Short mmCIF file of C-alpha atoms in Angstrom, two decimals:
data_model
loop_
_atom_site.label_atom_id
_atom_site.label_comp_id
_atom_site.label_asym_id
_atom_site.label_seq_id
_atom_site.Cartn_x
_atom_site.Cartn_y
_atom_site.Cartn_z
CA MET A 280 -11.62 11.50 -19.91
CA ASN A 281 -8.26 13.15 -20.54
CA THR A 282 -5.92 10.74 -22.35
CA THR A 283 -2.88 13.00 -22.45
CA ALA A 284 -1.51 15.99 -20.58
CA ARG A 285 -2.46 19.43 -21.91
CA ARG A 286 1.11 20.67 -21.46
CA ASP A 287 4.61 19.29 -21.84
CA SER A 288 5.69 20.47 -18.40
CA TYR A 289 4.19 21.52 -15.05
CA ASP A 290 5.36 23.15 -11.88
CA VAL A 291 4.15 20.15 -9.89
CA VAL A 292 3.17 16.62 -10.86
CA VAL A 293 1.45 14.61 -8.13
CA ILE A 294 1.32 10.85 -8.61
CA GLY A 295 -1.56 9.14 -6.80
CA ALA A 296 -5.03 10.49 -5.94
CA GLY A 297 -5.48 9.06 -2.46
CA PRO A 298 -5.71 11.28 0.64
CA ALA A 299 -2.10 12.54 0.37
CA GLY A 300 -2.18 13.14 -3.38
CA LEU A 301 -5.51 14.92 -3.30
CA ALA A 302 -4.35 17.19 -0.46
CA ALA A 303 -1.04 17.91 -2.20
CA ALA A 304 -2.64 18.68 -5.57
CA ALA A 305 -5.30 20.95 -4.09
CA THR A 306 -2.75 22.88 -2.01
CA ALA A 307 -0.31 23.36 -4.90
CA ALA A 308 -2.98 24.35 -7.43
CA GLU A 309 -4.73 26.76 -5.06
CA ALA A 310 -1.36 28.50 -4.58
CA GLY A 311 -1.23 29.13 -8.32
CA LEU A 312 1.24 26.44 -9.41
CA SER A 313 0.49 24.54 -12.61
CA THR A 314 -0.42 21.12 -11.22
CA LEU A 315 -1.02 17.73 -12.83
CA LEU A 316 -2.52 14.87 -10.80
CA LEU A 317 -2.00 11.37 -12.24
CA ASP A 318 -3.89 8.36 -10.89
CA GLU A 319 -4.31 4.81 -12.17
CA ASN A 320 -7.85 4.26 -10.87
CA ALA A 321 -11.12 5.08 -12.59
CA GLY A 322 -11.81 7.88 -10.12
CA PRO A 323 -10.13 9.74 -7.26
CA GLY A 324 -9.89 8.51 -3.69
CA GLY A 325 -7.17 5.87 -3.60
CA GLN A 326 -7.88 2.76 -1.53
CA VAL A 327 -9.19 4.61 1.52
CA TRP A 328 -11.82 6.54 -0.43
CA ARG A 329 -12.04 4.22 -3.41
CA ALA A 330 -14.93 4.94 -5.81
CA ILE A 331 -16.12 7.78 -3.58
CA ALA A 332 -17.58 9.56 -6.61
CA SER A 333 -19.24 6.45 -8.06
CA THR A 334 -19.87 3.84 -5.35
CA PRO A 335 -23.30 2.19 -5.42
CA VAL A 336 -23.18 2.03 -1.60
CA THR A 337 -25.08 5.24 -0.94
CA GLU A 338 -26.24 4.53 2.63
CA ARG A 339 -23.62 6.57 4.49
CA ASP A 340 -23.63 4.45 7.66
CA HIS A 341 -22.53 1.38 5.71
CA LEU A 342 -19.07 2.69 4.81
CA GLY A 343 -18.71 5.03 7.77
CA ALA A 344 -18.03 8.72 8.30
CA ASP A 345 -14.29 8.38 7.66
CA TYR A 346 -15.00 7.21 4.11
CA TRP A 347 -17.35 10.04 3.23
CA ALA A 348 -14.97 12.64 4.68
CA GLY A 349 -13.01 12.28 1.43
CA ALA A 350 -15.77 13.80 -0.68
CA GLU A 351 -14.90 17.34 0.41
CA LEU A 352 -11.24 16.90 -0.55
CA VAL A 353 -12.16 15.44 -3.94
CA GLU A 354 -14.33 18.47 -4.62
CA ALA A 355 -11.53 20.79 -3.49
CA VAL A 356 -9.16 19.28 -6.05
CA ARG A 357 -11.71 19.46 -8.85
CA SER A 358 -12.29 23.16 -8.18
CA SER A 359 -8.63 24.01 -7.56
CA GLY A 360 -7.52 24.28 -11.18
CA ALA A 361 -5.39 21.15 -11.00
CA GLU A 362 -5.42 19.01 -14.15
CA ILE A 363 -6.48 15.43 -13.36
CA ILE A 364 -5.88 12.34 -15.49
CA GLN A 365 -7.47 9.10 -14.28
CA ARG A 366 -6.61 5.58 -15.49
CA ALA A 367 -3.05 6.83 -15.92
CA THR A 368 -0.31 4.26 -15.37
CA VAL A 369 2.93 5.95 -14.33
CA TRP A 370 5.70 3.57 -15.36
CA SER A 371 8.78 5.76 -15.18
CA LEU A 372 10.23 8.63 -13.16
CA ASP A 373 13.86 9.65 -13.53
CA ARG A 374 16.23 12.06 -11.79
CA ASN A 375 15.47 14.70 -14.41
CA LEU A 376 11.85 14.63 -13.24
CA GLU A 377 10.60 13.28 -16.55
CA ILE A 378 7.60 11.03 -16.08
CA GLY A 379 6.49 8.20 -18.37
CA VAL A 380 2.71 7.74 -18.43
CA SER A 381 0.33 5.40 -20.27
CA VAL A 382 -3.34 6.24 -20.78
CA ALA A 383 -5.83 4.46 -23.04
CA GLY A 384 -3.16 2.36 -24.76
CA ALA A 385 -0.73 5.18 -25.53
CA SER A 386 2.26 6.58 -23.68
CA PHE A 387 3.68 10.07 -23.32
CA PHE A 388 6.29 11.88 -21.24
CA VAL A 389 5.74 14.94 -19.11
CA LYS A 390 8.28 17.10 -17.26
CA ALA A 391 7.94 18.60 -13.79
CA ARG A 392 9.83 21.14 -11.71
CA ARG A 393 8.79 19.20 -8.62
CA VAL A 394 7.22 15.74 -8.18
CA ILE A 395 5.20 14.57 -5.18
CA LEU A 396 4.84 10.80 -4.96
CA ALA A 397 1.63 9.76 -3.20
CA THR A 398 1.50 6.13 -4.30
CA GLY A 399 0.18 4.93 -0.95
CA ALA A 400 0.43 1.45 0.49
CA LEU A 401 0.16 -2.20 -0.47
CA GLU A 402 -1.08 -5.05 1.68
CA ARG A 403 1.74 -6.95 3.30
CA PRO A 404 2.31 -10.41 1.80
CA PHE A 405 0.67 -13.17 3.89
CA PRO A 406 2.38 -16.35 2.58
CA ILE A 407 0.65 -19.30 4.21
CA PRO A 408 0.10 -22.77 2.74
CA GLY A 409 -2.72 -22.50 0.19
CA TRP A 410 -2.76 -18.73 -0.14
CA THR A 411 -2.67 -19.02 -3.95
CA LEU A 412 -5.88 -21.09 -4.11
CA PRO A 413 -8.97 -19.65 -5.82
CA GLY A 414 -11.19 -18.48 -2.98
CA VAL A 415 -8.34 -16.89 -1.01
CA MET A 416 -8.13 -13.10 -1.31
CA THR A 417 -6.69 -10.16 0.56
CA ALA A 418 -8.95 -8.03 2.71
CA GLY A 419 -8.04 -5.06 0.53
CA ALA A 420 -9.29 -6.81 -2.60
CA ALA A 421 -12.57 -7.61 -0.85
CA GLN A 422 -12.91 -4.01 0.26
CA THR A 423 -12.28 -2.79 -3.30
CA MET A 424 -15.17 -4.96 -4.52
CA LEU A 425 -17.36 -3.73 -1.68
CA LYS A 426 -16.73 -0.03 -2.34
CA SER A 427 -16.69 -0.20 -6.14
CA SER A 428 -19.58 -2.59 -6.71
CA GLY A 429 -21.36 -3.12 -3.40
CA LEU A 430 -20.38 -6.81 -3.42
CA VAL A 431 -20.12 -8.72 -0.13
CA PRO A 432 -19.62 -12.45 0.57
CA ASP A 433 -22.69 -14.61 0.95
CA GLY A 434 -20.99 -18.01 1.32
CA ARG A 435 -18.96 -19.47 4.19
CA THR A 436 -16.39 -16.76 4.88
CA VAL A 437 -13.38 -16.62 7.18
CA ILE A 438 -11.29 -13.52 7.84
CA ALA A 439 -7.80 -14.13 9.18
CA GLY A 440 -5.02 -11.82 10.30
CA GLN A 441 -4.78 -8.60 12.26
CA GLY A 442 -4.80 -4.84 12.03
CA PRO A 443 -7.34 -2.00 11.85
CA LEU A 444 -8.40 -2.72 8.24
CA LEU A 445 -9.46 -6.24 9.19
CA TRP A 446 -12.00 -4.94 11.69
CA LEU A 447 -13.16 -2.11 9.43
CA LEU A 448 -13.79 -4.50 6.56
CA ALA A 449 -15.64 -6.93 8.81
CA ALA A 450 -17.91 -4.14 10.04
CA GLN A 451 -18.60 -2.92 6.51
CA ILE A 452 -19.44 -6.43 5.29
CA LEU A 453 -21.86 -6.94 8.16
CA ARG A 454 -23.54 -3.56 7.62
CA LEU A 455 -24.17 -4.50 3.99
CA GLY A 456 -25.71 -7.83 4.96
CA GLY A 457 -22.70 -9.99 4.10
CA ARG A 458 -21.70 -13.21 5.80
CA ILE A 459 -18.69 -13.83 8.07
CA ASP A 460 -18.48 -17.21 9.80
CA ARG A 461 -15.33 -16.67 11.84
CA ILE A 462 -12.49 -14.25 12.46
CA LEU A 463 -9.07 -15.72 13.22
CA ASP A 464 -6.94 -13.13 15.02
CA THR A 465 -3.21 -13.74 14.49
CA THR A 466 -2.04 -10.98 16.89
CA GLU A 467 0.75 -12.38 19.07
CA ARG A 468 -0.02 -12.35 22.80
CA ARG A 469 3.41 -10.90 23.58
CA ASN A 470 2.60 -7.89 21.41
CA TYR A 471 0.04 -6.68 23.95
CA LEU A 472 2.75 -6.41 26.61
CA ALA A 473 5.18 -4.75 24.18
CA ALA A 474 2.54 -2.17 23.19
CA LEU A 475 1.57 -1.35 26.79
CA PRO A 476 4.04 1.55 27.26
CA HIS A 477 2.40 3.31 24.33
CA ALA A 478 -1.18 2.69 25.47
CA PHE A 479 -1.84 6.14 26.95
CA ALA A 480 -0.96 7.92 23.71
CA PHE A 481 -3.23 5.52 21.85
CA MET A 482 -6.17 5.99 24.23
CA THR A 483 -5.96 9.76 23.75
CA SER A 484 -5.77 9.46 19.95
CA PRO A 485 -8.59 9.43 17.36
CA TYR A 486 -7.89 5.73 16.73
CA PHE A 487 -9.04 4.47 20.12
CA ALA A 488 -12.76 5.24 20.12
CA LYS A 489 -13.20 4.28 16.46
CA GLY A 490 -11.30 1.01 16.82
CA PHE A 491 -13.05 -0.01 20.01
CA ALA A 492 -16.47 0.66 18.50
CA LEU A 493 -15.65 -1.41 15.38
CA MET A 494 -14.37 -4.38 17.37
CA LYS A 495 -17.37 -4.29 19.70
CA GLN A 496 -19.75 -4.17 16.75
CA VAL A 497 -18.09 -7.10 14.97
CA ARG A 498 -17.60 -9.30 18.05
CA ALA A 499 -21.31 -9.04 18.82
CA LYS A 500 -22.09 -10.84 15.55
CA VAL A 501 -19.08 -13.00 14.64
CA PRO A 502 -17.14 -15.66 16.61
CA VAL A 503 -13.54 -14.49 17.07
CA VAL A 504 -10.68 -16.89 17.81
CA THR A 505 -7.54 -15.24 19.20
CA GLY A 506 -3.97 -16.43 19.57
CA ILE A 507 -3.76 -18.04 16.14
CA SER A 508 -0.23 -19.43 15.74
CA GLU A 509 -0.66 -21.57 12.60
CA LEU A 510 -2.88 -21.08 9.55
CA ALA A 511 -3.36 -22.96 6.30
CA ALA A 512 -5.86 -23.06 3.44
CA ALA A 513 -6.59 -26.26 1.55
CA GLY A 514 -8.72 -27.53 -1.32
CA ASP A 515 -8.56 -29.36 -4.64
CA GLY A 516 -8.27 -26.48 -7.10
CA GLN A 517 -10.56 -24.36 -4.94
CA LEU A 518 -10.60 -23.32 -1.29
CA ALA A 519 -12.51 -25.89 0.78
CA THR A 520 -11.14 -25.69 4.33
CA VAL A 521 -9.14 -23.50 6.67
CA THR A 522 -7.03 -25.09 9.40
CA TYR A 523 -5.74 -23.15 12.37
CA LEU A 524 -3.94 -23.70 15.67
CA SER A 525 -4.86 -21.68 18.75
CA GLY A 526 -3.64 -22.38 22.26
CA GLY A 527 -2.63 -25.94 21.37
CA ARG A 528 -5.98 -26.72 19.78
CA ARG A 529 -6.07 -27.44 16.05
CA GLU A 530 -9.34 -27.09 14.13
CA THR A 531 -10.34 -27.39 10.50
CA ILE A 532 -13.43 -25.55 9.29
CA PRO A 533 -15.16 -25.45 5.89
CA ALA A 534 -14.79 -22.21 3.93
CA GLU A 535 -15.62 -20.88 0.49
CA LEU A 536 -13.81 -17.57 0.97
CA LEU A 537 -10.75 -16.72 3.07
CA LEU A 538 -9.78 -13.07 3.43
CA LEU A 539 -6.22 -12.48 4.61
CA HIS A 540 -4.73 -9.32 6.08
CA GLN A 541 -1.76 -8.48 8.29
CA GLY A 542 -1.30 -4.79 7.72
CA VAL A 543 -0.09 -2.54 4.93
CA VAL A 544 3.37 -1.40 3.84
CA PRO A 545 4.61 1.49 1.67
CA ASN A 546 4.32 1.01 -2.08
CA VAL A 547 7.97 1.65 -2.90
CA ASN A 548 8.41 0.41 -6.48
CA LEU A 549 8.26 3.74 -8.31
CA ALA A 550 10.27 5.51 -5.63
CA MET A 551 13.01 2.87 -5.62
CA ALA A 552 13.15 2.81 -9.42
CA SER A 553 13.70 6.58 -9.28
CA GLY A 554 16.86 6.06 -7.23
CA ILE A 555 15.44 7.30 -3.93
CA GLU A 556 17.28 6.01 -0.86
CA HIS A 557 15.31 3.64 1.36
CA ARG A 558 16.00 2.00 4.71
CA TRP A 559 14.58 -1.02 6.51
CA ASP A 560 12.07 0.00 9.18
CA ASP A 561 12.35 -2.60 11.93
CA LEU A 562 9.13 -1.53 13.65
CA GLN A 563 6.86 -1.58 10.61
CA LEU A 564 8.96 -4.38 9.04
CA CYS A 565 9.19 -2.83 5.58
CA TRP A 566 11.24 -0.50 3.39
CA SER A 567 10.64 3.21 3.92
CA PRO A 568 12.14 6.17 2.04
CA VAL A 569 14.71 8.39 3.75
CA LEU A 570 13.01 11.81 4.04
CA ASP A 571 13.55 15.19 5.62
CA ARG A 572 10.86 16.89 7.73
CA ASP A 573 9.11 18.24 4.64
CA GLY A 574 8.95 14.88 2.87
CA ASN A 575 11.85 15.58 0.49
CA THR A 576 13.81 12.55 -0.69
CA SER A 577 17.46 11.92 -1.58
CA VAL A 578 16.63 12.82 -5.20
CA GLU A 579 16.44 16.57 -5.75
CA GLY A 580 12.91 17.71 -6.61
CA ILE A 581 11.05 14.56 -5.52
CA ALA A 582 9.01 14.42 -2.30
CA ILE A 583 6.93 11.59 -0.90
CA ALA A 584 3.71 12.01 1.06
CA GLY A 585 1.17 9.67 2.60
CA ASP A 586 1.60 6.00 3.41
CA GLY A 587 4.33 5.71 0.79
CA ALA A 588 6.45 7.69 3.27
CA GLY A 589 5.68 5.26 6.11
CA ILE A 590 2.33 3.94 7.29
CA GLY A 591 0.40 6.56 9.21
CA GLY A 592 -3.25 6.37 8.14
CA ALA A 593 -5.54 8.68 6.17
CA GLU A 594 -5.48 11.71 8.47
CA ALA A 595 -1.68 11.72 8.61
CA ALA A 596 -1.56 11.23 4.83
CA ILE A 597 -3.65 14.35 4.23
CA VAL A 598 -1.36 16.44 6.42
CA ARG A 599 1.79 14.97 4.83
CA GLY A 600 0.38 15.86 1.43
CA ARG A 601 -0.17 19.47 2.52
CA ILE A 602 3.33 19.66 4.05
CA ALA A 603 4.97 18.39 0.84
CA ALA A 604 2.92 20.79 -1.27
CA CYS A 605 3.60 23.73 1.04
CA ALA A 606 7.35 23.06 0.85
CA THR A 607 7.04 22.88 -2.94
CA VAL A 608 5.23 26.22 -3.09
CA GLU A 609 7.87 27.79 -0.82
CA ALA A 610 10.58 26.55 -3.19
CA LEU A 611 8.94 27.52 -6.49
CA ALA A 612 6.81 30.56 -5.61
CA PRO A 613 7.79 32.04 -2.23
CA ALA A 614 5.35 34.92 -2.56
CA ALA A 615 2.43 32.52 -3.04
CA ALA A 616 3.42 30.58 0.08
CA ALA A 617 2.22 33.51 2.19
CA ARG A 618 -1.35 32.60 1.19
CA LEU A 619 -1.02 29.14 2.72
CA ALA A 620 -1.44 28.14 6.33
CA PRO A 621 1.87 28.32 8.24
CA MET A 622 4.04 25.21 7.93
CA ALA A 623 4.17 25.04 11.73
CA SER A 624 0.41 24.46 11.85
CA PHE A 625 0.73 21.53 9.43
CA LYS A 626 3.53 20.03 11.53
CA ALA A 627 1.38 20.32 14.67
CA SER A 628 -1.51 18.63 12.88
CA LEU A 629 0.79 15.79 11.83
CA VAL A 630 1.89 15.15 15.41
CA LYS A 631 -1.77 14.95 16.41
CA ALA A 632 -2.69 12.66 13.50
CA GLU A 633 0.19 10.28 14.26
CA ARG A 634 -0.58 10.06 17.97
CA GLY A 635 -1.05 6.43 18.96
CA ARG A 636 0.61 5.09 15.81
CA ILE A 637 3.48 3.41 17.67
CA PHE A 638 0.95 1.49 19.76
CA LEU A 639 -0.73 0.13 16.62
CA ASP A 640 2.58 -0.72 14.93
CA THR A 641 3.77 -2.59 18.00
CA LEU A 642 0.50 -4.38 18.71
CA PHE A 643 -0.04 -5.47 15.11
CA ARG A 644 3.58 -6.39 14.32
CA PRO A 645 3.09 -9.58 12.27
CA ALA A 646 4.39 -12.83 13.75
CA PRO A 647 7.49 -14.33 12.08
CA GLN A 648 5.71 -17.51 10.99
CA PHE A 649 3.24 -15.45 8.96
CA ARG A 650 5.99 -13.41 7.28
CA ILE A 651 8.74 -15.98 6.74
CA PRO A 652 7.32 -19.22 5.32
CA SER A 653 8.97 -22.61 4.95
CA GLY A 654 8.79 -25.76 2.85
CA ASP A 655 6.56 -25.80 -0.21
CA THR A 656 4.67 -22.62 0.66
CA ILE A 657 4.71 -20.35 -2.39
CA VAL A 658 6.60 -17.08 -1.97
CA CYS A 659 6.71 -15.70 -5.53
CA ARG A 660 3.23 -16.24 -6.95
CA CYS A 661 4.07 -15.03 -10.46
CA GLU A 662 6.89 -17.55 -10.98
CA GLU A 663 5.57 -20.20 -8.51
CA VAL A 664 8.74 -20.21 -6.40
CA SER A 665 8.51 -21.82 -2.96
CA ALA A 666 10.34 -21.03 0.27
CA LYS A 667 12.35 -24.25 -0.16
CA ASP A 668 13.39 -23.16 -3.67
CA ILE A 669 14.72 -19.90 -2.28
CA LEU A 670 16.61 -21.57 0.57
CA ASP A 671 18.12 -24.05 -1.90
CA ALA A 672 19.32 -21.11 -4.01
CA VAL A 673 20.86 -19.48 -0.94
CA ALA A 674 22.66 -22.73 -0.15
CA ILE A 675 24.36 -22.73 -3.56
CA GLY A 676 25.37 -19.09 -3.56
CA ALA A 677 22.47 -16.63 -3.97
CA THR A 678 23.38 -13.70 -1.71
CA GLY A 679 20.41 -11.36 -2.12
CA PRO A 680 17.16 -10.72 -4.01
CA ASN A 681 18.91 -9.58 -7.19
CA GLN A 682 21.14 -12.63 -7.38
CA LEU A 683 18.08 -14.79 -6.68
CA LYS A 684 16.54 -13.56 -9.94
CA ALA A 685 19.22 -15.48 -11.85
CA TYR A 686 18.53 -18.65 -9.87
CA ARG A 687 14.72 -18.63 -9.59
CA ARG A 688 13.28 -15.58 -11.46
CA THR A 689 11.67 -14.28 -8.25
CA GLY A 690 10.33 -10.76 -8.63
CA MET A 691 10.44 -10.92 -12.42
CA GLY A 692 6.73 -11.57 -13.04
CA PRO A 693 3.88 -9.09 -13.64
CA CYS A 694 3.72 -7.92 -10.00
CA GLN A 695 7.44 -7.03 -10.14
CA GLY A 696 8.06 -8.04 -6.55
CA ARG A 697 5.08 -6.36 -4.91
CA LEU A 698 3.74 -9.67 -3.57
CA CYS A 699 7.03 -11.35 -2.71
CA GLY A 700 9.70 -8.69 -2.17
CA LEU A 701 9.42 -8.34 1.61
CA THR A 702 9.15 -12.09 2.07
CA VAL A 703 12.24 -12.73 -0.05
CA THR A 704 14.27 -10.15 1.87
CA GLU A 705 13.33 -11.52 5.29
CA LEU A 706 13.65 -15.18 4.25
CA MET A 707 17.13 -14.63 2.84
CA ALA A 708 18.15 -12.52 5.84
CA GLN A 709 17.12 -15.29 8.21
CA ALA A 710 18.85 -17.96 6.14
CA ARG A 711 22.12 -15.99 5.94
CA GLY A 712 22.09 -14.64 9.50
CA LYS A 713 22.03 -11.03 8.31
CA SER A 714 19.72 -8.05 8.72
CA PRO A 715 17.16 -7.16 6.04
CA GLN A 716 19.11 -3.92 5.48
CA GLU A 717 22.24 -5.94 4.66
CA ILE A 718 20.33 -8.28 2.33
CA GLY A 719 18.63 -5.44 0.47
CA TYR A 720 15.76 -5.40 -2.00
CA TYR A 721 15.19 -5.96 -5.71
CA ARG A 722 16.92 -3.48 -8.00
CA LEU A 723 13.91 -1.85 -9.61
CA ARG A 724 13.94 -0.16 -13.00
CA ALA A 725 11.45 1.37 -15.40
CA PRO A 726 8.93 0.32 -16.51
CA VAL A 727 7.66 -0.27 -12.98
CA LYS A 728 4.27 -1.41 -14.29
CA PRO A 729 3.73 -3.80 -17.22
CA ILE A 730 3.16 -1.88 -20.47
CA THR A 731 2.91 -3.07 -24.05
CA LEU A 732 5.28 -2.39 -26.94
CA ALA A 733 2.38 -0.64 -28.66
CA GLU A 734 2.14 1.82 -25.76
CA LEU A 735 5.85 2.57 -26.02
CA ALA A 736 5.62 2.90 -29.80
CA ALA A 737 2.86 5.48 -29.37
CA VAL A 738 5.16 7.91 -27.52
CA PRO A 739 5.21 11.15 -29.56
CA LYS A 740 8.40 11.46 -31.62
CA THR A 741 10.42 14.58 -32.25
CA GLU A 742 12.29 15.10 -35.50
CA ALA A 743 15.53 14.41 -33.62
CA ASP A 744 14.12 11.07 -32.41
CA VAL A 745 13.29 10.02 -35.93
CA ASN A 746 16.61 11.15 -37.36
CA ALA A 747 18.46 9.16 -34.70
CA VAL A 748 17.20 5.85 -36.12
CA VAL A 749 16.67 6.64 -39.80
CA ARG A 750 19.55 6.08 -42.22
CA GLY A 751 20.63 9.16 -44.09
#
């Protein structure tokens, strides 16, 4: 495994080896640009194709054709000439396009002429009573275990929430012989009516047939309760029960494992720490970077591709990665760009890949009660700050997420706001009668991932660095 970059600088550095990053790195390297691909996982693939080169789940039907489609792109990157460093934690990116990276307990800096961020998505926070109990996990965490180790639940299992990933995970668990006792669908009934104008585009998209087949497969084997309007987990130090309200009927059921999911949102921490402008997306209910048609950001030389640019799915991510790389090649080596497919063809492919997306975003728009908690429900897991704590801080003068840090330390733990940031923004916006855009987000700075002092101390020193701190 490479533990440091072979060069001090590259034409292109791609951060993230999911669908967008793999496509971007392959395109840039094949055009002759010196390309470095950095990824924090043990192998390429991101979350969508996690462990594709090492998964013990070898029966192809179990994970589905969409999963195995990534193998060809992984091979394309490996044969493209791009340099790849796995288990690389990128903790800094500045306006000079200097990147701070930690690998195997040591850090180094690398320079780029262009950077393509392909950091993907995170699962949206799902702050319900009891969501911090042992035995409560996100669907994404369960899927990581399934793909990486072939592990599926064998005890009493409940899946709650909404969105395409929920149904995909359920189908994969069932194919591998896992147990699911009940699915609690939190999709609001009014969302179906709101999504109706976009139904034709969805039915003529690739999503429709795949999604319908998954839901049919799962519903044939698992009881599904729809219209869930309240949800809570309970137990004495360990999940024991799940209580839900549907259509005026409240029920409590025993459970050993509760898997929560209500969609994914862009992973914005590195981009925001780099000074890239973001705006609140009121449809996807998250922060999204402000981009031009080629994925370029407000910071010169940095582009964003994939779900980090706005949730669009794996196929759209691949095309966005190629668009960002093609624009990079056109900027750095115009003659080499002639060897690539025309940009217009990529743009046409993106329109096709995103067809039906508005329907999904509208249908699976999370209900307010599952985004904006109240009372003693924990919001910031790292610092154990409840919704009531945050509202109390607002009442005595906290005006936004950054001021809240001084009152309650929210967003200052190891996750650095990834699990509470959206909730804090929306909770404070509601309390103050303002929009999320007006309230804002945490002010993020490097390091954007926890690193040790030893890792920083291991950064190679120049003679000038040493002279700057040594007495003459």
